[in-house]
Coordinates of C-alpha atoms in Angstrom, one line a residue:
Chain G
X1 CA 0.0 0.0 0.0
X2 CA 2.1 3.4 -1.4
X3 CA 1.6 6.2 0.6
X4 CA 0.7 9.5 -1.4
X5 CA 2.8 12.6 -0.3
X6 CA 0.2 14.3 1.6
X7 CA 0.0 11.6 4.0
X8 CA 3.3 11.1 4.5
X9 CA 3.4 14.7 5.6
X10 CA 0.7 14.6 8.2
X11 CA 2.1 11.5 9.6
X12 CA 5.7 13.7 9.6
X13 CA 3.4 16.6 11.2
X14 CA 1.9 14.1 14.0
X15 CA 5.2 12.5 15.1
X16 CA 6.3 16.1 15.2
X17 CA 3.4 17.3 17.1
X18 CA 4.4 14.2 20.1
X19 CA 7.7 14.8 19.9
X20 CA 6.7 18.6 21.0
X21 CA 4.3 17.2 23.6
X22 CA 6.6 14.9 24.8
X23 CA 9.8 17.7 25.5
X24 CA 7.3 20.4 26.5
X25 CA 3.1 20.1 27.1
X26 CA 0.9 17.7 25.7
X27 CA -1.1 20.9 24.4
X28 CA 1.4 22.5 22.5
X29 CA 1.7 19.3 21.0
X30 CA -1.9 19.1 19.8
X31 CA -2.0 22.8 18.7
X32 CA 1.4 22.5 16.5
X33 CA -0.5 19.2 14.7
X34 CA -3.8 22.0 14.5
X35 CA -1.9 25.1 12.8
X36 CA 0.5 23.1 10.2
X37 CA -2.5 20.7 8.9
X38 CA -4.4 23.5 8.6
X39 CA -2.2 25.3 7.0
X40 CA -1.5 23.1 4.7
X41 CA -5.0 22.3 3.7
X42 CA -5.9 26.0 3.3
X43 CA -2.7 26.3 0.9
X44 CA -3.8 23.2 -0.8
X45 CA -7.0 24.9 -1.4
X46 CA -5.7 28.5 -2.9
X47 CA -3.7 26.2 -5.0
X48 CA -6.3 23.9 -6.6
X49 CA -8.6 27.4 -7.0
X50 CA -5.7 29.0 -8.7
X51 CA -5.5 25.7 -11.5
X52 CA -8.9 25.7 -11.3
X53 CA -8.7 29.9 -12.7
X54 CA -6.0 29.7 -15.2
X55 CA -7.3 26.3 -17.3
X56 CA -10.4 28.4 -17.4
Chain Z
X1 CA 10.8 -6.2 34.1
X2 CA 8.0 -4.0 35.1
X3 CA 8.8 -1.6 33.4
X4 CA 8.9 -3.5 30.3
X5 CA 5.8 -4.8 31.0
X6 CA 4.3 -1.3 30.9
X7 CA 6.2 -0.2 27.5
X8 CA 4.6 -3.6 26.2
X9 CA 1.2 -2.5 27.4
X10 CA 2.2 0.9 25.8
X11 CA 3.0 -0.1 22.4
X12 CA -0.2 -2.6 22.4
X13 CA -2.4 -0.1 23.2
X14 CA -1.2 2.4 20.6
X15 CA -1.4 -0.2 18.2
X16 CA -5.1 -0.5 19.2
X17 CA -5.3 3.2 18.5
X18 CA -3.9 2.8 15.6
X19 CA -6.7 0.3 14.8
X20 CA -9.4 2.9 15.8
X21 CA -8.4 5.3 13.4
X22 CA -8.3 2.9 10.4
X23 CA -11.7 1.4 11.2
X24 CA -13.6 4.0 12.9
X25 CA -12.9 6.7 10.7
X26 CA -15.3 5.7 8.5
X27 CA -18.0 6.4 11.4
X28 CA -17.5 10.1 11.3
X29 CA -16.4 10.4 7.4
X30 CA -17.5 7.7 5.1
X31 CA -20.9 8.9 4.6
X32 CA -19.4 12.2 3.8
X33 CA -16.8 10.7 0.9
X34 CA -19.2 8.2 -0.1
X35 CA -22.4 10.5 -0.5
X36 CA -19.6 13.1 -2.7
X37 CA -19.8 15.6 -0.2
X38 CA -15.6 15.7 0.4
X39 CA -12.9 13.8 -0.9
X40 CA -11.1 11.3 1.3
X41 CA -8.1 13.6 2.1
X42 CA -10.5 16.7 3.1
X43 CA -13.2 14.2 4.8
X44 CA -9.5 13.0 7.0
X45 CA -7.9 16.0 7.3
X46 CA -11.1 17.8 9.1
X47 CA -11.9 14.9 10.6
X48 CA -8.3 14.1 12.7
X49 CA -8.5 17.4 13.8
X50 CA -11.9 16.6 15.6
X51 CA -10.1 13.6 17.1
X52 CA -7.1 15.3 18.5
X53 CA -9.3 18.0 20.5
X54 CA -11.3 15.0 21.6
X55 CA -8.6 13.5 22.8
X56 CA -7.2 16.3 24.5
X57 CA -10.1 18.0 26.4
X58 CA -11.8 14.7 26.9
X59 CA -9.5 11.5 26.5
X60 CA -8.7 11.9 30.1
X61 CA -11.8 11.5 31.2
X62 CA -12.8 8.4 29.8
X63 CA -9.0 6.8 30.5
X64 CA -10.0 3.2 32.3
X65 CA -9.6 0.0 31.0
X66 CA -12.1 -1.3 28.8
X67 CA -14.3 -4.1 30.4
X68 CA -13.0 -3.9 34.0
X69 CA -16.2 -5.7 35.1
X70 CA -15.8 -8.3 32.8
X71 CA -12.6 -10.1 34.5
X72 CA -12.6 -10.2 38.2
X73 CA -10.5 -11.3 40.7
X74 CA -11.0 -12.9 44.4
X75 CA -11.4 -8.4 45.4
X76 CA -13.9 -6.9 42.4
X77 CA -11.5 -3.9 43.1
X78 CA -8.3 -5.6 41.5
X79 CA -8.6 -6.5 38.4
X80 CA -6.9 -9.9 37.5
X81 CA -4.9 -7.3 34.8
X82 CA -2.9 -5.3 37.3
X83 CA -2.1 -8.6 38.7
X84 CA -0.8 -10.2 35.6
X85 CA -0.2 -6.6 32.8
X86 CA 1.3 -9.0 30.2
X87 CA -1.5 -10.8 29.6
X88 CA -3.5 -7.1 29.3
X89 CA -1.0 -7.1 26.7
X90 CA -1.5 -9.9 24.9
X91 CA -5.3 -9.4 24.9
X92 CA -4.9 -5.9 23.1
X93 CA -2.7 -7.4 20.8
X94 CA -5.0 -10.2 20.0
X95 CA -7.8 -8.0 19.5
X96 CA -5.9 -5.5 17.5
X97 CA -4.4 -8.4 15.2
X98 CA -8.3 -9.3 14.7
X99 CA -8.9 -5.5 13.6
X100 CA -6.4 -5.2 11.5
X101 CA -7.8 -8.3 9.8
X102 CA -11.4 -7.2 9.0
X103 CA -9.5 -3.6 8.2
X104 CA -7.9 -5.3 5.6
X105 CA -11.0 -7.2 4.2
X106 CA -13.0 -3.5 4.8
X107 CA -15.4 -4.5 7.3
X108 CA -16.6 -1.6 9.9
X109 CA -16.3 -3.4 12.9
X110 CA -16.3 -2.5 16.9
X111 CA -12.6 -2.2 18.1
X112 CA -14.5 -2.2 21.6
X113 CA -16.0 -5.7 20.9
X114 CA -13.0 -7.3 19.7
X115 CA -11.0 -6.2 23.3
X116 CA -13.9 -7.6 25.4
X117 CA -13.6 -10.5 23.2
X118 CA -9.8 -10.9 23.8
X119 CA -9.9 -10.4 27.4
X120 CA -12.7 -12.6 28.1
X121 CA -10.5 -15.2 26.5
X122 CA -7.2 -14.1 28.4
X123 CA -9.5 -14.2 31.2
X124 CA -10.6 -18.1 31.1
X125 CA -6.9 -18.3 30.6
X126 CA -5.8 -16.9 33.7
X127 CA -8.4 -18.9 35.4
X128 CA -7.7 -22.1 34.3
X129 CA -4.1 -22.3 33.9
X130 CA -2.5 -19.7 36.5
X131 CA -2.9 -19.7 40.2
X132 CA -4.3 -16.1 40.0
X133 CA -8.1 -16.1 40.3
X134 CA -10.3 -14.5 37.4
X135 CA -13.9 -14.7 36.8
X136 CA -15.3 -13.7 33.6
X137 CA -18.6 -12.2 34.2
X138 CA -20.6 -14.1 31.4
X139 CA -24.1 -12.6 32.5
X140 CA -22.5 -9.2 31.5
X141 CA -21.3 -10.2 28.9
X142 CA -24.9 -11.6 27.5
X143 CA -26.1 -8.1 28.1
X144 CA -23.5 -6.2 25.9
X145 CA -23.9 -8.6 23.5
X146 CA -27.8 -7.6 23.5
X147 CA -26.7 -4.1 22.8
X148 CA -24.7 -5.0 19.7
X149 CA -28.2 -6.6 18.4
X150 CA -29.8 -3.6 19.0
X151 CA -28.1 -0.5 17.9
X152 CA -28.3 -1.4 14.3
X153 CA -31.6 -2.4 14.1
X154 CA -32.6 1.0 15.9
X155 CA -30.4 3.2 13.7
X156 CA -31.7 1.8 10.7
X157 CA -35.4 2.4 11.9
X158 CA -34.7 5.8 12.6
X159 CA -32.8 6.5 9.9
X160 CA -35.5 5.0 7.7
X161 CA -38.3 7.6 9.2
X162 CA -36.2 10.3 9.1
X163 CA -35.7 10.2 5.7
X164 CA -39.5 10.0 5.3
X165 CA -40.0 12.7 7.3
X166 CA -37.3 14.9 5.8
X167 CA -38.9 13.8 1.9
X168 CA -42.7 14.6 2.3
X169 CA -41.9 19.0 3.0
X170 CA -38.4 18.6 0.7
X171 CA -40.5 18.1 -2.5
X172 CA -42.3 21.1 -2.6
X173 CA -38.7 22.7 -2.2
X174 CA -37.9 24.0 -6.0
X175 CA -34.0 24.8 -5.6
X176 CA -32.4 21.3 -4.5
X177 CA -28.7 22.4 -5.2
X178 CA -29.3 24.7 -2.3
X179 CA -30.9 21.8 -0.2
X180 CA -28.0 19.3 -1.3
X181 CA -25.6 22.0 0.1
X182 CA -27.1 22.6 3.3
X183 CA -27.4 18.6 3.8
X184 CA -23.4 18.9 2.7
X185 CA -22.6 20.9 5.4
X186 CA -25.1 18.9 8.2
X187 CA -23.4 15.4 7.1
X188 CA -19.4 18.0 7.5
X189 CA -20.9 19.0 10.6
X190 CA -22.1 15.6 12.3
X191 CA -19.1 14.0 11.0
X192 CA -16.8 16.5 13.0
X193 CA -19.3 15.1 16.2
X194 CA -18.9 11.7 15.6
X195 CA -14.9 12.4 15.4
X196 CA -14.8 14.4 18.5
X197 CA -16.5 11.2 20.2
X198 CA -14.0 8.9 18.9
X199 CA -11.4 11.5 19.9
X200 CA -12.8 11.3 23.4
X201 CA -13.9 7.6 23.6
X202 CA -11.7 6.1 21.4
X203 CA -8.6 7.3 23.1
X204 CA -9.7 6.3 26.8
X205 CA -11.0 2.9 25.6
X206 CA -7.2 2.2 23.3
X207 CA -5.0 3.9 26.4
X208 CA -6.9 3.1 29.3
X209 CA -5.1 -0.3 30.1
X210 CA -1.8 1.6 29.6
X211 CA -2.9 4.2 32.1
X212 CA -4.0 1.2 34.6
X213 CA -0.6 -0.6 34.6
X214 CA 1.1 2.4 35.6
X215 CA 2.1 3.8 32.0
X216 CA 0.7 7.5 33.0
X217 CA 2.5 7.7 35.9
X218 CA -0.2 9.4 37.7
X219 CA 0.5 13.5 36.7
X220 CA -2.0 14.5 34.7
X221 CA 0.7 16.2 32.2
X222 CA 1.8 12.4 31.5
X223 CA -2.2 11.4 31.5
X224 CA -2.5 14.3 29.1
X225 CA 0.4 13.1 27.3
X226 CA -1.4 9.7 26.9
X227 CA -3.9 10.9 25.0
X228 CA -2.3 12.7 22.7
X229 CA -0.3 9.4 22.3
X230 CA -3.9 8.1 21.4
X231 CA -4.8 10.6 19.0
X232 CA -1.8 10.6 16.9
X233 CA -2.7 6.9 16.8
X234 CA -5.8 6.9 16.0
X235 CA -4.4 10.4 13.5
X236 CA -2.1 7.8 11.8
X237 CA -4.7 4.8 11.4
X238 CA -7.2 7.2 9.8
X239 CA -4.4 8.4 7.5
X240 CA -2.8 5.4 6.8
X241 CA -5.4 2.5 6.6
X242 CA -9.1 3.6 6.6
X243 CA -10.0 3.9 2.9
X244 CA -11.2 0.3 2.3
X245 CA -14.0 0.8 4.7
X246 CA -14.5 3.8 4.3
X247 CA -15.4 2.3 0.7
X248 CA -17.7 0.1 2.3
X249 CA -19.6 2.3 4.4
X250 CA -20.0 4.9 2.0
X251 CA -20.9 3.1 -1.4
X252 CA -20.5 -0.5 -1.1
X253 CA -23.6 -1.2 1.1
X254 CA -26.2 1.2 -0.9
X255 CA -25.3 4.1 -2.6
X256 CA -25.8 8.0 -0.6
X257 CA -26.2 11.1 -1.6
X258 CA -26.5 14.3 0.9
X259 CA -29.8 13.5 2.1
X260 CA -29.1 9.7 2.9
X261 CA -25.5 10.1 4.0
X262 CA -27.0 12.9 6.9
X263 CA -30.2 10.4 7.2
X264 CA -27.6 8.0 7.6
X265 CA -25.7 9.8 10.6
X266 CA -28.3 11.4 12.4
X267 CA -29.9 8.3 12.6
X268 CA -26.8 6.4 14.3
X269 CA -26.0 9.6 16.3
X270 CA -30.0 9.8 17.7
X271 CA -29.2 5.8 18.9
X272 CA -25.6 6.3 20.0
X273 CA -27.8 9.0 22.7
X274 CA -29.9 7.1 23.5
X275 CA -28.2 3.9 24.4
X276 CA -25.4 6.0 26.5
X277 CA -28.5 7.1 28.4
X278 CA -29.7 4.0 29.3
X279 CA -26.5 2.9 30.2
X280 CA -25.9 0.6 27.3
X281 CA -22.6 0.2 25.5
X282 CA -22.7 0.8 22.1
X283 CA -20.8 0.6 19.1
X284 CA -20.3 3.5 16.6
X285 CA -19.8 1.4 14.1
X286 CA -22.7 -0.8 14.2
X287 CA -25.0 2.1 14.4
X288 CA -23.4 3.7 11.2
X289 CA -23.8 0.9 9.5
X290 CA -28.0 0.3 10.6
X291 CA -28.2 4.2 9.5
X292 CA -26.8 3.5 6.3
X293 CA -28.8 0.4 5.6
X294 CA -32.1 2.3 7.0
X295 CA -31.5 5.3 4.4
X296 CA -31.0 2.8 1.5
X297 CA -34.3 1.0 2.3
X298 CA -36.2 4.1 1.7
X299 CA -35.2 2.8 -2.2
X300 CA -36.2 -1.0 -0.9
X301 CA -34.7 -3.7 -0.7
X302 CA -33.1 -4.0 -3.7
X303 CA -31.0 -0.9 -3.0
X304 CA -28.7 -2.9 -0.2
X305 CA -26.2 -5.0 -1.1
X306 CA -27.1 -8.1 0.7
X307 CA -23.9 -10.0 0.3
X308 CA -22.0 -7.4 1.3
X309 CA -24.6 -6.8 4.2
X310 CA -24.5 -10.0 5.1
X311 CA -20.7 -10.2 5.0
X312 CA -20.5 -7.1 7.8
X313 CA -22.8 -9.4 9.9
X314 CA -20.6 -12.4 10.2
X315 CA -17.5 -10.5 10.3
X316 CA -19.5 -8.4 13.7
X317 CA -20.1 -12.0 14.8
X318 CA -17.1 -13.6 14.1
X319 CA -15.0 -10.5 15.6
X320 CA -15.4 -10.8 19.0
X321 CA -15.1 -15.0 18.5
X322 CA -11.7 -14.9 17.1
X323 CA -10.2 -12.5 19.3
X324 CA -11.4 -14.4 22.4
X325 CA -9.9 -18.1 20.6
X326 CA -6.8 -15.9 19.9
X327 CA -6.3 -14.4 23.4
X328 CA -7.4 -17.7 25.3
X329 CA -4.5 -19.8 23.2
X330 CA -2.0 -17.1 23.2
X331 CA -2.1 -16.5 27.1
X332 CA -2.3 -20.4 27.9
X333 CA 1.0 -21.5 26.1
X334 CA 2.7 -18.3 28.2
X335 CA 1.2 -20.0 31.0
X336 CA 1.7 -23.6 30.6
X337 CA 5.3 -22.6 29.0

């Protein structure tokens, strides 16, 4: 089963977000995981709207 | 030799987590991917979010090992499990191997009935081959076992009316694509419920035998730090492992669009609040699946798949079965040996 590259990000984001937790508090932990997956959805998005535009 | 007892307990139970997320997310999102309202990575990325602030405001709360009243010991307050944590261990991993296995073959299944199962089975174990006592509590057992009859049948029959209700004032409506989208955003909305509750119940129910041996150490920074633990798991399973039932939920059983895939969900949530408030456990998964069948029946019969149908059922039978054969084997050659 092949990841695709967005997964393997996230997981790379939630190991990241323990490994916070872990060193410092649980909840920084859990709002790291919060602002770079949103992040990264919401640049996802401006990009799929900007491919959507141009082939337009 | 304790404490590699407990980091044994701790990976088992994060690979139950683990096993919650690939099987459950399809609870909260596959009526969402499979009625077209998100794709899969959307439906997981909103979704895991939901989990993670389950876990974290209210995994906590609900952090005690599943089925304490199941096993008990000569003192009901000791569970034969804090007397013997390896084989807690070995029962998480037998149920989690049984999981993984209906994952695989993309049946939504309970992870909750498949650790009853195992311990149960580690439990006749223990008290027939050790010189610790354990008493599985059989009686209770025949009344969650009721429970799992249950929730489907009442999610589908109130999945079923509610789509009758809903249909009757929705035809005189004369824009649909603005009805669709505000059934879109009640499935987005539910969905982000339903994965709140597995944030919050999930969690407790995959780390609570690792917070009972001792794994939590007691502060609630390291309880804290257990559930996020859980959520990544579950985070990771979801990610990594759930689209085969999410396939299942969300198109092979019947086929949803807005309307049916909120039918669907409402209906499951509406029995999932009412069993907790009679006390009764329930499965997530089972009631997801009754709503889904429920909504499809609106078209009749012919609109369910009844081989695949049918192939959910025995795997929900066979589930907590194997798990217990597994975990009753498994802990009696550590015994004997």
């Amino acid at each position: 089963m092949a990841l695709e590259s967005w997964q393997i990000l996230y997981i790379l984001i939630a190991l990241a977000g323990l490994l916070m937790g872990w060193l410092f508090d649980p909840r920084s932990g859990i709002l790291f995981i919060w602002a770079l997956v949103i992040a990264v959805e919401a640049f996802d998005y401006m990009k799929s709207r900007r491919v959507a535009k141009s082939s337009t | 030799m304790i404490e590699l007892t407990a980091l044994a307990v701790l990976l088992a139970s994060f690979y139950i987590a683990w096993n919650i997320g690939a099987n459950d997310a399809a609870n909260a999102i596959g009526t969402a991917v499979g009625g077209r309202v998100l794709s899969f990575r959307r439906a997981v990325s909103i979704a895991m979010l939901f989990v993670l602030l389950g876990a974290a405001l209210e995994g906590y709360k609900l952090m005690k090992p599943v089925g304490e009243q199941i096993v008990t010991g000569v003192d009901p307050s000791v569970s034969p499990f804090s007397i013997l944590p390896w084989a807690a261990a070995i029962a998480l991993l037998c149920a989690g191997l049984v999981v993984t296995l209906q994952t695989r073959l993309g049946f939504p299944i309970s992870t909750h009935q498949a650790i009853i199962g195992a311990l149960a089975g580690a439990g006749v174990a223990i008290g027939t081959f050790s010189n610790v006592t354990a008493h599985v509590n059989w009686w209770k057992l025949l009344i969650i076992l009721w429970s799992w009859v249950l929730t489907p049948l009442a999610a589908a029959f109130f999945a079923f009316v509610l789509y009758r209700v809903f249909e009757v004032p929705l035809k005189r409506v004369k824009a649909p694509e603005k009805l669709n989208l505000i059934f879109a955003a009640a499935v987005i909305a539910s969905g982000c419920y339903v994965a709140y509750v597995i944030g919050a119940n999930g969690v407790g129910t995959a780390m609570g035998m690792a917070y009972a041996v001792g794994c939590g150490g007691g502060t609630s920074s390291s309880v804290q730090l257990l559930a996020l633990l859980g959520g990544v798991g579950v985070f990771i399973g979801s990610l990594t492992y759930s689209r085969r039932v999410i396939q299942t939920v969300g198109a092979e059983i019947t086929s949803l669009g807005p309307m049916s895939a909120f039918v669907a969900q409402f209906g499951a949530a509406l029995t999932i609040h009412l069993f907790t408030q009679w006390g009764l456990p329930v499965s997530t998964s089972h009631a997801i699946v009754g709503g889904v069948v429920g909504a499809g029946l609106v078209g009749g019969i012919a609109a369910i798949s009844r081989r695949r149908l049918g192939e959910i059922v025995i795997a929900w039978i066979a589930t907590p079965i194997a798990s217990m054969f597994l975990a009753f084997c498994l802990a009696s050659v550590i015994i004997v040996v």
